[in-house]
Amino acid sequence: MENVKNYLSENKDRFLNEIIELLKIQSVSADSAFSQDVLDTADTVKMRLEEAGCDIVEIHETAGYPIVYGEKIINPDLPTVLVYGHYDVQPADPINLWHSPPFEPVIKKTEKHPEGAIFARGACDDKGQMYMHVKALELMVNTNQLPCNVKFMIEGEEEVGSNNLAIYVAENKEKLANDIILISDTGMIANDVPSITTGLRGLSYVEVEVTGPNRDLHSGLYGGAVANPINILTKMIASLHDENNHITIPGFYDKVEELSSEERAEMAKAPFSIEKYQNALDIESVYGEKGYSTNERNSIRPTLDVNGIWGGYTGEGAKTVIASKAFAKISMRLVPNQDWREITELFKTHFESIAPKGIKVVVKPHHGGQGYVTPIDTIAYQAASKAYENTFGKKPIPQRSGGSIPIVSLFEKELGSKTILMGFGLDSDAIHSPNEHFGVWNYFKGIETIPYFYEYFTEMSKK
Amino acid sequence: MENVKNYLSENKDRFLNEIIELLKIQSVSADSAFSQDVLDTADTVKMRLEEAGCDIVEIHETAGYPIVYGEKIINPDLPTVLVYGHYDVQPADPINLWHSPPFEPVIKKTEKHPEGAIFARGACDDKGQMYMHVKALELMVNTNQLPCNVKFMIEGEEEVGSNNLAIYVAENKEKLANDIILISDTGMIANDVPSITTGLRGLSYVEVEVTGPNRDLHSGLYGGAVANPINILTKMIASLHDENNHITIPGFYDKVEELSSEERAEMAKAPFSIEKYQNALDIESVYGEKGYSTNERNSIRPTLDVNGIWGGYTGEGAKTVIASKAFAKISMRLVPNQDWREITELFKTHFESIAPKGIKVVVKPHHGGQGYVTPIDTIAYQAASKAYENTFGKKPIPQRSGGSIPIVSLFEKELGSKTILMGFGLDSDAIHSPNEHFGVWNYFKGIETIPYFYEYFTEMSKK
């Protein structure tokens, strides 16, 4: 692979402008108010794939938002890389905590990104990281160095569960046939500590509704005499963890993979400072399951977090009301071997069983997905590792992530292929939060590294 | 007192139209968006008091919303009744649960109100009940039967804590001097079971804010490793009640008045059907403090209820976020001898103490007030009882209410006068809830009963 750095420096401004334009489109898949924007984003991605050199680019309609498919097949005898990414983004709220509007990208320097970072919703997750692959293809095509076949599958419903992608994949196995799936939708430890994600957690996301009296009541006239749905909801949620922060749902841990003490010792070698971690979050102490380190708690252990809660009067001032209903959104991160459908069912059964008389409970499963572990003894992992070594100047560390890309285990099941997670974001990039950003250095380092993966993977596959 | 029924039937339509006009003004004191409406309501009340026959009517500015003062002094040697009421109303939300717009009053028949009820925010609490007194004055003045002096003090901040009224009362003791304070801001058992409220609970209303990490976090990357403010808030709130539904705040019950078994036996005689109560609320079971009946739980026992809770993502769909902050509005109903300031302090100290490391807590007291018990051996109570007996055809039952009118105990302290609570609403009138209403029969029964109170109170005072 030659001329990579030259091509990047010659096209730097255009590569930045293109991602900035893409970030301006408000592709929030969770909120139907943005549906036209989501569709517009798909069209833009299609156009960019064509410009980058794909021979075929198609918009595949689904029951939800479309999937953009692209391909450039140079020789059927060569290996095929399937790039997966998503063009939809998380909702931007709470909007008032953004320092600049979430869909008006700006570049600002930060402590971790002295060369500047692009601030916008989706900058890192996943428009910015997905677009690195589009530009890497352009680079390889325009410098006549594409060493293998490539397919793109960019969806618009990752942030809402990828339900339609699952159907699409099952129905298009032949079209999507590949030798390796390549995804940039994770992070790495630091710009000077490159890492490759080798494990993802699964996910079960549910919404609960508790109902007490059939109408809001005056808290003076009824207070103390009827079950208050908000008080009950807090009691029910609180009871889901015991005093050691173990999850109390019967059967929840039955299938959890327990790592050996050797494996845990290996994990503990990753560079980590509890002081820096706490300082970055402005917290006095970490908090979690007894018997596990912070890095273990957010990677190899399952969790249960309330992502949203609401009920009663939440406006200005005071209202003495007992609400008829209270709600919460709850997600569980799962580890390999836990089945998300089984866990969702266990949650539902348990949560319904702990409601006191006088309270009705509805548990509505939102979406979910299985966890995933990437083996590190494969050609693909070795090719990726060598690519990082080449561009970062040091060997990347294999690392389990706490996040979830539920579709990855489905890819393996349906397409029979492994996935390589080449993420270039940082944990501090505030994905899913206000002021999400993606380092300019990281964006270009990603575009620089990806072609070497193609090169090494193709070479190693020949042997 | 003569010609009462005639006067009422001759002026029925006008009396209804006037209250409907008053209910159209959106006097929500808790929300500054409505401040001009609140001020307009004060002007309307002033005009109506002048029309009804007051000789002096004044708008008293305060640091918040004004107090409307009116008087008609016919003879300094005669007793003086001070009528207190409020022209502000609770917020109307959740708006979508109203069957007709909250500020567009309509009259509809209900099971409990076969002659129709006025549906509007404030219909019962307290515009409708306050306005009965304005019309009762008009009736007595126009039929030349006003037997004593009368003063009106109608405030606009009852629903937000009456802070400025407290200052006004302390500064105007002479102007407000009276022999009895008369308030219609409570309810009665049923249209065929009249009752007079003889006890009110106190109130302490606080807002709590818990803060974990300094920004919203991705629940996959951080889930399980940091304290989630929503999970922690649910745990903290849940811990405020033990398994018997006793409140766990140290010192909370220290000063609670314990009723004798004779007093509790007397209370138990009030007509009450647990089945009807549960059916009306569509609940399978009541719920509350162990060892006490439903009527005791919501009158002689203190309570702690969450009135609102919010945090994280509450929009459509799913967002896998750990919120930086979570909030709740919490109110405690207090019984005689519990001091609301002391209880607020106990709550604050306790709530701050139970936060785990890694979580910051702010407790912001909103407002509060003392409980109150009316003696039933006074001239005023006897006069009120006789008035009800006259117009309802049966003797009213003295009854403790679970609600709070925090200003009542302050009136006694500052003005040295007792208060009579002649409420004509029903518990089912949905005050503070969507579809608040006030029976047309109750409205006119109130206007009919009040003049007899004036008559009997004046007669009995002479003896």
PDB file of N, CA, C and O in Angstrom, chain B residues 334-394:
ATOM      1  N   LEU B 334     -48.234  15.714  57.243  1.00  0.00           N
ATOM      2  CA  LEU B 334     -47.891  15.644  58.667  1.00  0.00           C
ATOM      3  C   LEU B 334     -49.142  15.748  59.522  1.00  0.00           C
ATOM      4  O   LEU B 334     -50.166  16.261  59.081  1.00  0.00           O
ATOM      5  N   VAL B 335     -49.042  15.263  60.728  1.00  0.00           N
ATOM      6  CA  VAL B 335     -50.199  15.315  61.622  1.00  0.00           C
ATOM      7  C   VAL B 335     -49.901  16.300  62.757  1.00  0.00           C
ATOM      8  O   VAL B 335     -48.759  16.740  62.923  1.00  0.00           O
ATOM      9  N   PRO B 336     -50.938  16.670  63.531  1.00  0.00           N
ATOM     10  CA  PRO B 336     -50.714  17.664  64.584  1.00  0.00           C
ATOM     11  C   PRO B 336     -49.505  17.323  65.466  1.00  0.00           C
ATOM     12  O   PRO B 336     -49.249  16.151  65.746  1.00  0.00           O
ATOM     13  N   ASN B 337     -48.803  18.338  65.854  1.00  0.00           N
ATOM     14  CA  ASN B 337     -47.589  18.287  66.688  1.00  0.00           C
ATOM     15  C   ASN B 337     -46.304  18.073  65.885  1.00  0.00           C
ATOM     16  O   ASN B 337     -45.227  18.400  66.361  1.00  0.00           O
ATOM     17  N   GLN B 338     -46.419  17.535  64.675  1.00  0.00           N
ATOM     18  CA  GLN B 338     -45.206  17.482  63.838  1.00  0.00           C
ATOM     19  C   GLN B 338     -44.974  18.872  63.266  1.00  0.00           C
ATOM     20  O   GLN B 338     -45.879  19.468  62.681  1.00  0.00           O
ATOM     21  N   ASP B 339     -43.749  19.363  63.441  1.00  0.00           N
ATOM     22  CA  ASP B 339     -43.420  20.685  62.920  1.00  0.00           C
ATOM     23  C   ASP B 339     -42.828  20.525  61.527  1.00  0.00           C
ATOM     24  O   ASP B 339     -41.863  19.788  61.326  1.00  0.00           O
ATOM     25  N   TRP B 340     -43.395  21.220  60.552  1.00  0.00           N
ATOM     26  CA  TRP B 340     -42.970  20.963  59.163  1.00  0.00           C
ATOM     27  C   TRP B 340     -41.526  21.365  58.919  1.00  0.00           C
ATOM     28  O   TRP B 340     -40.837  20.745  58.119  1.00  0.00           O
ATOM     29  N   ARG B 341     -41.062  22.403  59.597  1.00  0.00           N
ATOM     30  CA  ARG B 341     -39.668  22.815  59.384  1.00  0.00           C
ATOM     31  C   ARG B 341     -38.717  21.759  59.953  1.00  0.00           C
ATOM     32  O   ARG B 341     -37.703  21.421  59.360  1.00  0.00           O
ATOM     33  N   GLU B 342     -39.085  21.226  61.102  1.00  0.00           N
ATOM     34  CA  GLU B 342     -38.259  20.195  61.731  1.00  0.00           C
ATOM     35  C   GLU B 342     -38.241  18.925  60.858  1.00  0.00           C
ATOM     36  O   GLU B 342     -37.190  18.321  60.646  1.00  0.00           O
ATOM     37  N   ILE B 343     -39.409  18.558  60.348  1.00  0.00           N
ATOM     38  CA  ILE B 343     -39.496  17.363  59.504  1.00  0.00           C
ATOM     39  C   ILE B 343     -38.702  17.561  58.214  1.00  0.00           C
ATOM     40  O   ILE B 343     -37.998  16.648  57.744  1.00  0.00           O
ATOM     41  N   THR B 344     -38.804  18.747  57.643  1.00  0.00           N
ATOM     42  CA  THR B 344     -38.033  19.042  56.422  1.00  0.00           C
ATOM     43  C   THR B 344     -36.545  18.863  56.690  1.00  0.00           C
ATOM     44  O   THR B 344     -35.812  18.280  55.886  1.00  0.00           O
ATOM     45  N   GLU B 345     -36.111  19.340  57.840  1.00  0.00           N
ATOM     46  CA  GLU B 345     -34.696  19.232  58.215  1.00  0.00           C
ATOM     47  C   GLU B 345     -34.304  17.768  58.429  1.00  0.00           C
ATOM     48  O   GLU B 345     -33.235  17.329  57.987  1.00  0.00           O
ATOM     49  N   LEU B 346     -35.192  17.007  59.095  1.00  0.00           N
ATOM     50  CA  LEU B 346     -34.916  15.573  59.314  1.00  0.00           C
ATOM     51  C   LEU B 346     -34.808  14.847  57.978  1.00  0.00           C
ATOM     52  O   LEU B 346     -33.932  14.000  57.784  1.00  0.00           O
ATOM     53  N   PHE B 347     -35.703  15.178  57.059  1.00  0.00           N
ATOM     54  CA  PHE B 347     -35.666  14.548  55.743  1.00  0.00           C
ATOM     55  C   PHE B 347     -34.340  14.840  55.052  1.00  0.00           C
ATOM     56  O   PHE B 347     -33.655  13.942  54.549  1.00  0.00           O
ATOM     57  N   LYS B 348     -33.992  16.122  55.053  1.00  0.00           N
ATOM     58  CA  LYS B 348     -32.768  16.564  54.358  1.00  0.00           C
ATOM     59  C   LYS B 348     -31.531  15.844  54.907  1.00  0.00           C
ATOM     60  O   LYS B 348     -30.731  15.283  54.151  1.00  0.00           O
ATOM     61  N   THR B 349     -31.418  15.854  56.220  1.00  0.00           N
ATOM     62  CA  THR B 349     -30.258  15.217  56.852  1.00  0.00           C
ATOM     63  C   THR B 349     -30.203  13.734  56.511  1.00  0.00           C
ATOM     64  O   THR B 349     -29.162  13.202  56.135  1.00  0.00           O
ATOM     65  N   HIS B 350     -31.364  13.075  56.627  1.00  0.00           N
ATOM     66  CA  HIS B 350     -31.398  11.641  56.362  1.00  0.00           C
ATOM     67  C   HIS B 350     -31.119  11.346  54.897  1.00  0.00           C
ATOM     68  O   HIS B 350     -30.306  10.473  54.570  1.00  0.00           O
ATOM     69  N   PHE B 351     -31.759  12.078  54.004  1.00  0.00           N
ATOM     70  CA  PHE B 351     -31.639  11.772  52.575  1.00  0.00           C
ATOM     71  C   PHE B 351     -30.207  11.976  52.098  1.00  0.00           C
ATOM     72  O   PHE B 351     -29.683  11.197  51.305  1.00  0.00           O
ATOM     73  N   GLU B 352     -29.584  13.018  52.605  1.00  0.00           N
ATOM     74  CA  GLU B 352     -28.186  13.244  52.235  1.00  0.00           C
ATOM     75  C   GLU B 352     -27.287  12.132  52.778  1.00  0.00           C
ATOM     76  O   GLU B 352     -26.305  11.740  52.145  1.00  0.00           O
ATOM     77  N   SER B 353     -27.656  11.612  53.948  1.00  0.00           N
ATOM     78  CA  SER B 353     -26.794  10.617  54.605  1.00  0.00           C
ATOM     79  C   SER B 353     -26.850   9.252  53.922  1.00  0.00           C
ATOM     80  O   SER B 353     -25.933   8.449  54.062  1.00  0.00           O
ATOM     81  N   ILE B 354     -27.938   8.970  53.189  1.00  0.00           N
ATOM     82  CA  ILE B 354     -28.057   7.625  52.622  1.00  0.00           C
ATOM     83  C   ILE B 354     -27.506   7.523  51.190  1.00  0.00           C
ATOM     84  O   ILE B 354     -27.563   6.465  50.578  1.00  0.00           O
ATOM     85  N   ALA B 355     -26.986   8.633  50.657  1.00  0.00           N
ATOM     86  CA  ALA B 355     -26.411   8.573  49.301  1.00  0.00           C
ATOM     87  C   ALA B 355     -25.083   7.828  49.346  1.00  0.00           C
ATOM     88  O   ALA B 355     -24.266   8.064  50.228  1.00  0.00           O
ATOM     89  N   PRO B 356     -24.841   6.915  48.420  1.00  0.00           N
ATOM     90  CA  PRO B 356     -23.543   6.237  48.396  1.00  0.00           C
ATOM     91  C   PRO B 356     -22.456   7.182  47.897  1.00  0.00           C
ATOM     92  O   PRO B 356     -22.750   8.224  47.294  1.00  0.00           O
ATOM     93  N   LYS B 357     -21.224   6.803  48.136  1.00  0.00           N
ATOM     94  CA  LYS B 357     -20.103   7.571  47.587  1.00  0.00           C
ATOM     95  C   LYS B 357     -20.209   7.573  46.066  1.00  0.00           C
ATOM     96  O   LYS B 357     -20.589   6.580  45.463  1.00  0.00           O
ATOM     97  N   GLY B 358     -19.884   8.683  45.465  1.00  0.00           N
ATOM     98  CA  GLY B 358     -19.974   8.752  44.010  1.00  0.00           C
ATOM     99  C   GLY B 358     -21.249   9.433  43.558  1.00  0.00           C
ATOM    100  O   GLY B 358     -21.469   9.626  42.375  1.00  0.00           O
ATOM    101  N   ILE B 359     -22.116   9.782  44.521  1.00  0.00           N
ATOM    102  CA  ILE B 359     -23.384  10.457  44.217  1.00  0.00           C
ATOM    103  C   ILE B 359     -23.479  11.710  45.087  1.00  0.00           C
ATOM    104  O   ILE B 359     -23.246  11.646  46.292  1.00  0.00           O
ATOM    105  N   LYS B 360     -23.800  12.837  44.455  1.00  0.00           N
ATOM    106  CA  LYS B 360     -24.027  14.076  45.198  1.00  0.00           C
ATOM    107  C   LYS B 360     -25.536  14.312  45.299  1.00  0.00           C
ATOM    108  O   LYS B 360     -26.264  14.052  44.349  1.00  0.00           O
ATOM    109  N   VAL B 361     -25.965  14.815  46.456  1.00  0.00           N
ATOM    110  CA  VAL B 361     -27.401  15.007  46.682  1.00  0.00           C
ATOM    111  C   VAL B 361     -27.687  16.449  47.069  1.00  0.00           C
ATOM    112  O   VAL B 361     -26.985  17.029  47.895  1.00  0.00           O
ATOM    113  N   VAL B 362     -28.706  17.023  46.442  1.00  0.00           N
ATOM    114  CA  VAL B 362     -29.200  18.335  46.869  1.00  0.00           C
ATOM    115  C   VAL B 362     -30.672  18.170  47.229  1.00  0.00           C
ATOM    116  O   VAL B 362     -31.450  17.628  46.449  1.00  0.00           O
ATOM    117  N   VAL B 363     -31.037  18.603  48.443  1.00  0.00           N
ATOM    118  CA  VAL B 363     -32.442  18.601  48.861  1.00  0.00           C
ATOM    119  C   VAL B 363     -32.884  20.058  48.959  1.00  0.00           C
ATOM    120  O   VAL B 363     -32.320  20.832  49.715  1.00  0.00           O
ATOM    121  N   LYS B 364     -33.892  20.407  48.151  1.00  0.00           N
ATOM    122  CA  LYS B 364     -34.362  21.792  48.106  1.00  0.00           C
ATOM    123  C   LYS B 364     -35.775  21.850  48.691  1.00  0.00           C
ATOM    124  O   LYS B 364     -36.718  21.351  48.071  1.00  0.00           O
ATOM    125  N   PRO B 365     -35.937  22.427  49.897  1.00  0.00           N
ATOM    126  CA  PRO B 365     -37.293  22.534  50.460  1.00  0.00           C
ATOM    127  C   PRO B 365     -38.142  23.465  49.602  1.00  0.00           C
ATOM    128  O   PRO B 365     -37.679  24.533  49.206  1.00  0.00           O
ATOM    129  N   HIS B 366     -39.353  23.044  49.276  1.00  0.00           N
ATOM    130  CA  HIS B 366     -40.257  23.884  48.480  1.00  0.00           C
ATOM    131  C   HIS B 366     -41.110  24.756  49.394  1.00  0.00           C
ATOM    132  O   HIS B 366     -41.029  25.961  49.396  1.00  0.00           O
ATOM    133  N   HIS B 367     -41.947  24.117  50.170  1.00  0.00           N
ATOM    134  CA  HIS B 367     -42.811  24.855  51.091  1.00  0.00           C
ATOM    135  C   HIS B 367     -43.402  23.864  52.076  1.00  0.00           C
ATOM    136  O   HIS B 367     -43.169  22.654  51.980  1.00  0.00           O
ATOM    137  N   GLY B 368     -44.168  24.365  53.012  1.00  0.00           N
ATOM    138  CA  GLY B 368     -44.766  23.469  53.984  1.00  0.00           C
ATOM    139  C   GLY B 368     -45.743  24.215  54.874  1.00  0.00           C
ATOM    140  O   GLY B 368     -46.035  25.397  54.650  1.00  0.00           O
ATOM    141  N   GLY B 369     -46.279  23.514  55.848  1.00  0.00           N
ATOM    142  CA  GLY B 369     -47.223  24.128  56.770  1.00  0.00           C
ATOM    143  C   GLY B 369     -47.587  23.134  57.862  1.00  0.00           C
ATOM    144  O   GLY B 369     -47.379  21.935  57.712  1.00  0.00           O
ATOM    145  N   GLN B 370     -48.115  23.671  58.932  1.00  0.00           N
ATOM    146  CA  GLN B 370     -48.461  22.824  60.079  1.00  0.00           C
ATOM    147  C   GLN B 370     -49.827  22.169  59.909  1.00  0.00           C
ATOM    148  O   GLN B 370     -50.677  22.677  59.184  1.00  0.00           O
ATOM    149  N   GLY B 371     -50.032  21.080  60.591  1.00  0.00           N
ATOM    150  CA  GLY B 371     -51.354  20.472  60.663  1.00  0.00           C
ATOM    151  C   GLY B 371     -52.278  21.304  61.563  1.00  0.00           C
ATOM    152  O   GLY B 371     -51.858  22.288  62.185  1.00  0.00           O
ATOM    153  N   TYR B 372     -53.537  20.912  61.643  1.00  0.00           N
ATOM    154  CA  TYR B 372     -54.494  21.722  62.403  1.00  0.00           C
ATOM    155  C   TYR B 372     -55.648  20.841  62.855  1.00  0.00           C
ATOM    156  O   TYR B 372     -56.091  19.961  62.125  1.00  0.00           O
ATOM    157  N   VAL B 373     -56.116  21.082  64.060  1.00  0.00           N
ATOM    158  CA  VAL B 373     -57.320  20.387  64.525  1.00  0.00           C
ATOM    159  C   VAL B 373     -58.312  21.420  65.045  1.00  0.00           C
ATOM    160  O   VAL B 373     -57.954  22.308  65.816  1.00  0.00           O
ATOM    161  N   THR B 374     -59.553  21.340  64.547  1.00  0.00           N
ATOM    162  CA  THR B 374     -60.615  22.256  64.986  1.00  0.00           C
ATOM    163  C   THR B 374     -61.386  21.637  66.148  1.00  0.00           C
ATOM    164  O   THR B 374     -61.885  20.519  66.025  1.00  0.00           O
ATOM    165  N   PRO B 375     -61.515  22.350  67.245  1.00  0.00           N
ATOM    166  CA  PRO B 375     -62.361  21.824  68.316  1.00  0.00           C
ATOM    167  C   PRO B 375     -63.831  21.843  67.892  1.00  0.00           C
ATOM    168  O   PRO B 375     -64.235  22.696  67.105  1.00  0.00           O
ATOM    169  N   ILE B 376     -64.631  20.898  68.401  1.00  0.00           N
ATOM    170  CA  ILE B 376     -66.036  20.851  67.967  1.00  0.00           C
ATOM    171  C   ILE B 376     -66.978  21.369  69.060  1.00  0.00           C
ATOM    172  O   ILE B 376     -68.189  21.370  68.876  1.00  0.00           O
ATOM    173  N   ASP B 377     -66.404  21.867  70.149  1.00  0.00           N
ATOM    174  CA  ASP B 377     -67.266  22.369  71.230  1.00  0.00           C
ATOM    175  C   ASP B 377     -67.380  23.890  71.207  1.00  0.00           C
ATOM    176  O   ASP B 377     -67.769  24.512  72.184  1.00  0.00           O
ATOM    177  N   THR B 378     -67.040  24.504  70.072  1.00  0.00           N
ATOM    178  CA  THR B 378     -67.080  25.963  69.979  1.00  0.00           C
ATOM    179  C   THR B 378     -68.418  26.435  69.404  1.00  0.00           C
ATOM    180  O   THR B 378     -69.128  25.668  68.750  1.00  0.00           O
ATOM    181  N   ILE B 379     -68.722  27.701  69.634  1.00  0.00           N
ATOM    182  CA  ILE B 379     -69.904  28.312  69.028  1.00  0.00           C
ATOM    183  C   ILE B 379     -69.848  28.164  67.516  1.00  0.00           C
ATOM    184  O   ILE B 379     -70.841  27.833  66.867  1.00  0.00           O
ATOM    185  N   ALA B 380     -68.665  28.428  66.952  1.00  0.00           N
ATOM    186  CA  ALA B 380     -68.537  28.406  65.496  1.00  0.00           C
ATOM    187  C   ALA B 380     -68.875  27.026  64.941  1.00  0.00           C
ATOM    188  O   ALA B 380     -69.625  26.893  63.960  1.00  0.00           O
ATOM    189  N   TYR B 381     -68.335  25.976  65.571  1.00  0.00           N
ATOM    190  CA  TYR B 381     -68.637  24.635  65.069  1.00  0.00           C
ATOM    191  C   TYR B 381     -70.126  24.337  65.194  1.00  0.00           C
ATOM    192  O   TYR B 381     -70.747  23.777  64.281  1.00  0.00           O
ATOM    193  N   GLN B 382     -70.699  24.728  66.350  1.00  0.00           N
ATOM    194  CA  GLN B 382     -72.126  24.460  66.568  1.00  0.00           C
ATOM    195  C   GLN B 382     -72.979  25.207  65.556  1.00  0.00           C
ATOM    196  O   GLN B 382     -73.978  24.674  65.057  1.00  0.00           O
ATOM    197  N   ALA B 383     -72.587  26.451  65.252  1.00  0.00           N
ATOM    198  CA  ALA B 383     -73.345  27.235  64.259  1.00  0.00           C
ATOM    199  C   ALA B 383     -73.255  26.577  62.884  1.00  0.00           C
ATOM    200  O   ALA B 383     -74.254  26.491  62.159  1.00  0.00           O
ATOM    201  N   ALA B 384     -72.067  26.130  62.535  1.00  0.00           N
ATOM    202  CA  ALA B 384     -71.888  25.475  61.230  1.00  0.00           C
ATOM    203  C   ALA B 384     -72.706  24.196  61.176  1.00  0.00           C
ATOM    204  O   ALA B 384     -73.418  23.918  60.197  1.00  0.00           O
ATOM    205  N   SER B 385     -72.655  23.417  62.259  1.00  0.00           N
ATOM    206  CA  SER B 385     -73.382  22.158  62.308  1.00  0.00           C
ATOM    207  C   SER B 385     -74.883  22.396  62.137  1.00  0.00           C
ATOM    208  O   SER B 385     -75.562  21.690  61.379  1.00  0.00           O
ATOM    209  N   LYS B 386     -75.391  23.426  62.806  1.00  0.00           N
ATOM    210  CA  LYS B 386     -76.823  23.748  62.719  1.00  0.00           C
ATOM    211  C   LYS B 386     -77.204  24.205  61.302  1.00  0.00           C
ATOM    212  O   LYS B 386     -78.286  23.890  60.800  1.00  0.00           O
ATOM    213  N   ALA B 387     -76.305  24.958  60.679  1.00  0.00           N
ATOM    214  CA  ALA B 387     -76.556  25.420  59.309  1.00  0.00           C
ATOM    215  C   ALA B 387     -76.690  24.236  58.357  1.00  0.00           C
ATOM    216  O   ALA B 387     -77.631  24.164  57.553  1.00  0.00           O
ATOM    217  N   TYR B 388     -75.774  23.269  58.454  1.00  0.00           N
ATOM    218  CA  TYR B 388     -75.855  22.065  57.621  1.00  0.00           C
ATOM    219  C   TYR B 388     -77.148  21.307  57.908  1.00  0.00           C
ATOM    220  O   TYR B 388     -77.813  20.807  56.992  1.00  0.00           O
ATOM    221  N   GLU B 389     -77.455  21.190  59.213  1.00  0.00           N
ATOM    222  CA  GLU B 389     -78.649  20.435  59.583  1.00  0.00           C
ATOM    223  C   GLU B 389     -79.879  21.046  58.926  1.00  0.00           C
ATOM    224  O   GLU B 389     -80.763  20.334  58.451  1.00  0.00           O
ATOM    225  N   ASN B 390     -79.871  22.359  58.873  1.00  0.00           N
ATOM    226  CA  ASN B 390     -80.988  23.092  58.284  1.00  0.00           C
ATOM    227  C   ASN B 390     -81.106  22.837  56.783  1.00  0.00           C
ATOM    228  O   ASN B 390     -82.194  22.552  56.272  1.00  0.00           O
ATOM    229  N   THR B 391     -80.004  22.907  56.072  1.00  0.00           N
ATOM    230  CA  THR B 391     -80.096  22.814  54.612  1.00  0.00           C
ATOM    231  C   THR B 391     -79.956  21.384  54.082  1.00  0.00           C
ATOM    232  O   THR B 391     -80.467  21.063  53.012  1.00  0.00           O
ATOM    233  N   PHE B 392     -79.257  20.516  54.789  1.00  0.00           N
ATOM    234  CA  PHE B 392     -79.097  19.122  54.344  1.00  0.00           C
ATOM    235  C   PHE B 392     -80.125  18.196  54.985  1.00  0.00           C
ATOM    236  O   PHE B 392     -80.288  17.052  54.560  1.00  0.00           O
ATOM    237  N   GLY B 393     -80.752  18.675  56.046  1.00  0.00           N
ATOM    238  CA  GLY B 393     -81.744  17.836  56.708  1.00  0.00           C
ATOM    239  C   GLY B 393     -81.137  16.804  57.631  1.00  0.00           C
ATOM    240  O   GLY B 393     -81.812  15.929  58.155  1.00  0.00           O
ATOM    241  N   LYS B 394     -79.827  16.850  57.819  1.00  0.00           N
ATOM    242  CA  LYS B 394     -79.206  15.944  58.781  1.00  0.00           C
ATOM    243  C   LYS B 394     -77.929  16.563  59.341  1.00  0.00           C
ATOM    244  O   LYS B 394     -77.296  17.418  58.715  1.00  0.00           O
TER     245      LYS B 394
END
